[in-house]
Amino acid sequence: MRKLLSLLLFASLPALAADELHLYNWNDYIAPDSVKSFEAQCKCKVVQDFYGDNEELLAKLAAGAKGYDVMVPTSNYVAGMAKAGWLQPLDKGKLPNFKNLMPTYLNTEFDPGNKYSVPYAMSITLIGYNDQKLKELGITVDSWAVIFDPKILQKIKGKVTVLDSQAEVMAAALKYLGYSVNDRDPAHWKQAKETILKAKPYWAAFMAQGYIKELSTGNIWVVHGYSNDIFQADTGAQEARQKFRIRHALPKEGAVLALDAMVIAKTAPRPDLAYQFINFMLDGKNSAALTNITGSGNPNAEAMQFIKPEIKSIKAVFPDAESAKRLEQLKDMNKKERQQLNRIWTEIKAK
Amino acid sequence: MTTTKSQRLHKWLIGGPPLAYLVVFFAIPVLIMVLASFRNPGEFGGLAPLFTEGEGGGQLDLTTENYGRFFSDFLYTELFLKSFAYAAITTFVCLVIAYPLAMLIARSPKKHRDLLVLLVILPFWSNFLIRVYAWMIILGPQSVFVTALNNVLGLLGLEPVTLLYTPFAVIVGLVYVHLPFMVLPLYANLEKHDPALLDAAQDLGANAWWRFWRVTFPLSLPGVYAGAALVFIPALGIFAIPDILGGTGGIMIGNVIKQQFLDTRDWPFGSVLSMVLTVMAVGIAGLAAWVARRSRT
Amino acid sequence: MNRRSRALWAAAIFAYAFLYAPLVIVVAYSFNDSKLNAEWVGFTLSWYGKLFHNEKMLQAAWNSLLIGITASAISTVFGTMAGYAMYRFRMRLLPLLVLAPIAIPEILMGVSLLIFFVLLNITLGMVSIVLSHIAFCIGFVAIVVRSRLAGMDESLTEAARDLGATPWQAFRLVTLPLIMPGVVAGALMAFTLSIDDFVITFFTAGVGSTTLPLQIYTMVKIAVTPEVNAVSTLLMMLTLALILIASRLSPGALRAQ
């Protein structure tokens, strides 16, 4: 009996501190080839875990999750994570490729001096749609109205999904009403809530990740989603030889820009591998691979030359100066605001 | 002849270890949850420290604010009522489907009964998620079943329906997952019915419906109550089924509790909701036991 | 068959069909040569092939197996002790603690254990999952063992005691062999419960300790492919085999719930 137990114990030990890099990342936010070439380079294994929403990441950390090396939160959460003691400061000396980054994306208010985080990729939360179906219905997709206006929604009832994220859905509604995404006025929040509730009966589901597949199979026609996911839905549709394409639409009222960053967890089992990985991803070619496969925006100057021209032309991925003016980044909330938002979100989900 | 002292020693030697384990890993976590419902949420989620810095040693940081929030805001009570309704509908539908099945098994020849019961239980032992996923396939817009249904509706001149991501889908999922729990107690009860009673009623001129309604059903009530409790209580706390099949509607209190712990990180409030759910579950279990005991006289 | 019997049969057959059709569909589509779970295109085993190359899936299966064996072994020991104690002695707290985890909604246990582990600074992972599984498996084993003991003939143990055996010898040489089928059935049931558990594992799992049900849940939420059907079919077959064996060993065990 004892032999059996010790055998079992040994069998499970390899999971600890082996030559493994534990990466906690958004789903479909890294090129599979990059993972493979990094594994070859570092002679280690990359173990990936995925989350669909920053809140999920934070909840796991608040529950004391240990064992992640590199995480990729959206930058506005970095300040809070650092204060909570979940991150370790970055030694730039170990990141020679840091110089590849465009200065515009460095030294943000969320992490002055990039003490804890290094820009990874960008995405814009906007609208993705099935171009054939929407053309048939005669709907032009250029505004959040296609998600919130019952008059338009009537024609696409049950074919729309929105993100399962209280922050994102609220931001979209606020933008539709003409407010800033960081507006904390309770009266405006109430207005946003009513707008959402009016539109909800026409939505099929709240989906954080599943909508990519639903778009490429043609089950869902309009989504509130991330630009890189929508890009991948289009790739999927083309692979499946569908008669339609999935297009991005950057609403005229504006949208949320998410600058996602790499951080190293304070309790990282292998910080050395973490540094290797971050430096690897800061290399121009690898950063470009990310954009070429996932369609995400890129803060890396070195990467630009390796990015496919057809992707560079997608405004939703590389917004021009005009569109960039309408983008905002979300700011983190304090405890009270989070509670209020959660209460609104519960009401939205319950009704 | 064992003395009582030696018997007591045995009692604690044998019963002690499992008791200790359950106290540590069941009773204590529940008590911690009760305590958590009176604490403040942490700044970044989780729980705030139990003791705050204060003069003369730490101050106990407890509050009833979480309960206040629950009772002052009708939204959460409304959610409980909704979950109640879902659980009740599920129980009723389960009863309707399970009763004929249980009756059939009870009336079958003895050698077939064990097999028939086994056939009822087997699906239950397959993974819960698989059973829910199966309904995603059947109710999905591209499934054979739904396309056929919509074709028929089209012929009748009616609008096509979406079945997935609706409260209907949630109910179907709930019924499917809990059906065996209703069949077994019903069957256990019906099996014990004395056929002589029904024969006597028939001799006295009663028709089949009367015999069922006035003789069989009342006698089966303890089984009905047991089955109802076994379906209602777990159904009340389910979150995966609304999560997967419910779409934008049909969330139940289990979803909100999960949200508090894994999304919003407001653990004290999540504990409050869990406490209310526990009290409800225990209350209903107690009610079922009391009713069952009464009807036995 | 009279008219009423026929109606009863029809209702019963509908019920059985309702119970089995969905599972049959899952199995059938696991062989369908199409990414969508819609029309039948052709027969293929490719999804099973993909499964065996799916690293995450294999890791999850391994974790589930490891957790299942450990949890069922320990809970069988504790559960047998508990079942015996409940049968032989008058215990007040034990029956309550043994049956409560089975009676209350699972989410309550999951959530309270999450708080418990975090407060005690126990890292969520394989160990926390095993500890949680044991807590709810003890009850099942105890019930099965207790009902088996209730059906056992006391006179044999009494005879052994009369012949001079100590209580431990009587238990080991007479009682245990007699109830062994029940114990094994309980162990198999505990193993199945552990492998299939979703809710409690959902809250107490940590980094790198995904189990098969959690993996299926992630796949269902993100991208439904027939790989899910394939893994579901395999899991179902395993569970079926175990339960059939358990029911052979202890016919009343399954109904003792």
CSV table of C-alpha atoms in Angstrom, one decimal, chain A residues 53-56 58-60 62-64 77 79-81 83-86 158-159 162 164 166 200-201 203-207 214 217-220 332 334-336 338-339 342-351, chain B residues 40-48 65-66 69 73-76 78-79 82 136 140-142 162 164-166 243 245-252 255-256 258-269 273:
chain,number,residue,atom,x,y,z
A,53,ASP,CA,-11.8,37.9,-19.5
A,54,ASN,CA,-9.5,39.9,-17.2
A,55,GLU,CA,-11.9,39.3,-14.3
A,56,GLU,CA,-11.4,35.6,-14.6
A,58,LEU,CA,-8.0,38.3,-11.3
A,59,ALA,CA,-10.4,36.0,-9.7
A,60,LYS,CA,-8.0,33.1,-10.0
A,62,ALA,CA,-7.4,36.4,-5.7
A,63,ALA,CA,-8.1,32.7,-5.0
A,64,GLY,CA,-4.4,32.3,-4.4
A,77,TYR,CA,-5.3,46.0,-14.6
A,79,ALA,CA,-1.6,48.8,-11.5
A,80,GLY,CA,-4.1,46.9,-9.3
A,81,MET,CA,-2.3,43.6,-9.7
A,83,LYS,CA,-0.6,46.8,-5.6
A,84,ALA,CA,-2.1,43.4,-4.7
A,85,GLY,CA,1.4,42.0,-4.7
A,86,TRP,CA,0.9,39.6,-7.5
A,158,GLY,CA,-31.1,35.4,-32.1
A,159,LYS,CA,-28.1,35.9,-34.4
A,162,VAL,CA,-22.1,40.0,-27.0
A,164,ASP,CA,-19.6,37.9,-21.4
A,166,GLN,CA,-19.4,43.4,-17.5
A,200,LYS,CA,-31.0,41.8,-24.6
A,201,PRO,CA,-34.1,39.9,-25.8
A,203,TRP,CA,-29.3,38.6,-28.3
A,204,ALA,CA,-28.6,34.9,-28.5
A,205,ALA,CA,-26.0,34.6,-25.7
A,206,PHE,CA,-23.2,36.2,-23.8
A,207,MET,CA,-20.1,34.6,-25.2
A,214,GLU,CA,-20.2,30.4,-34.2
A,217,THR,CA,-20.0,28.3,-39.1
A,218,GLY,CA,-22.6,30.9,-39.9
A,219,ASN,CA,-24.7,30.3,-36.8
A,220,ILE,CA,-24.2,33.8,-35.5
A,332,ASP,CA,-9.7,49.9,-13.4
A,334,ASN,CA,-12.3,50.6,-7.0
A,335,LYS,CA,-14.2,48.2,-4.8
A,336,LYS,CA,-17.4,50.2,-4.5
A,338,ARG,CA,-17.0,47.1,-8.9
A,339,GLN,CA,-19.8,46.2,-6.6
A,342,ASN,CA,-21.7,43.8,-10.6
A,343,ARG,CA,-25.1,44.5,-9.3
A,344,ILE,CA,-26.1,46.0,-12.6
A,345,TRP,CA,-24.6,43.0,-14.4
A,346,THR,CA,-26.5,40.6,-12.2
A,347,GLU,CA,-29.7,42.5,-13.0
A,348,ILE,CA,-28.9,42.4,-16.7
A,349,LYS,CA,-28.3,38.7,-16.6
A,350,ALA,CA,-31.3,38.0,-14.4
A,351,LYS,CA,-34.0,39.8,-16.3
B,40,ASN,CA,-15.7,42.6,4.2
B,41,PRO,CA,-14.5,41.9,0.7
B,42,GLY,CA,-10.8,42.4,0.1
B,43,GLU,CA,-9.6,45.4,-1.9
B,44,PHE,CA,-8.6,43.2,-4.8
B,45,GLY,CA,-11.0,40.4,-4.2
B,46,GLY,CA,-11.4,37.6,-1.8
B,47,LEU,CA,-11.7,38.5,1.8
B,48,ALA,CA,-10.4,41.5,3.8
B,65,GLU,CA,-23.6,44.9,5.3
B,66,ASN,CA,-23.6,42.0,3.0
B,69,ARG,CA,-27.4,44.3,0.6
B,73,ASP,CA,-32.3,44.7,-2.9
B,74,PHE,CA,-35.2,42.7,-4.3
B,75,LEU,CA,-33.2,41.6,-7.3
B,76,TYR,CA,-31.5,38.8,-5.4
B,78,GLU,CA,-36.2,37.7,-7.3
B,79,LEU,CA,-33.4,35.5,-8.5
B,82,LYS,CA,-36.8,32.4,-10.3
B,136,MET,CA,-26.6,21.4,-27.1
B,140,GLY,CA,-28.8,23.6,-31.7
B,141,PRO,CA,-30.0,25.5,-34.8
B,142,GLN,CA,-28.3,23.1,-37.2
B,162,THR,CA,-34.9,28.6,-31.7
B,164,LEU,CA,-31.1,26.5,-27.8
B,165,TYR,CA,-30.2,29.4,-25.5
B,166,THR,CA,-33.7,29.6,-24.1
B,243,ASP,CA,-24.5,28.5,-18.3
B,245,LEU,CA,-27.8,26.0,-22.5
B,246,GLY,CA,-29.4,29.2,-21.2
B,247,GLY,CA,-28.0,31.9,-23.4
B,248,THR,CA,-28.9,35.4,-22.2
B,249,GLY,CA,-31.7,34.3,-20.0
B,250,GLY,CA,-32.5,31.6,-17.5
B,251,ILE,CA,-29.7,32.2,-15.1
B,252,MET,CA,-30.2,30.7,-11.6
B,255,ASN,CA,-24.7,31.3,-11.6
B,256,VAL,CA,-24.8,34.4,-9.4
B,258,LYS,CA,-20.3,31.3,-9.1
B,259,GLN,CA,-20.0,34.9,-10.4
B,260,GLN,CA,-19.3,36.3,-6.9
B,261,PHE,CA,-16.5,33.9,-6.4
B,262,LEU,CA,-15.0,33.5,-9.8
B,263,ASP,CA,-15.8,36.8,-11.6
B,264,THR,CA,-16.5,39.7,-9.3
B,265,ARG,CA,-14.4,38.4,-6.4
B,266,ASP,CA,-16.9,39.5,-3.8
B,267,TRP,CA,-16.6,36.5,-1.6
B,268,PRO,CA,-18.6,37.8,1.4
B,269,PHE,CA,-21.6,38.5,-0.7
B,273,LEU,CA,-26.1,33.9,-1.1
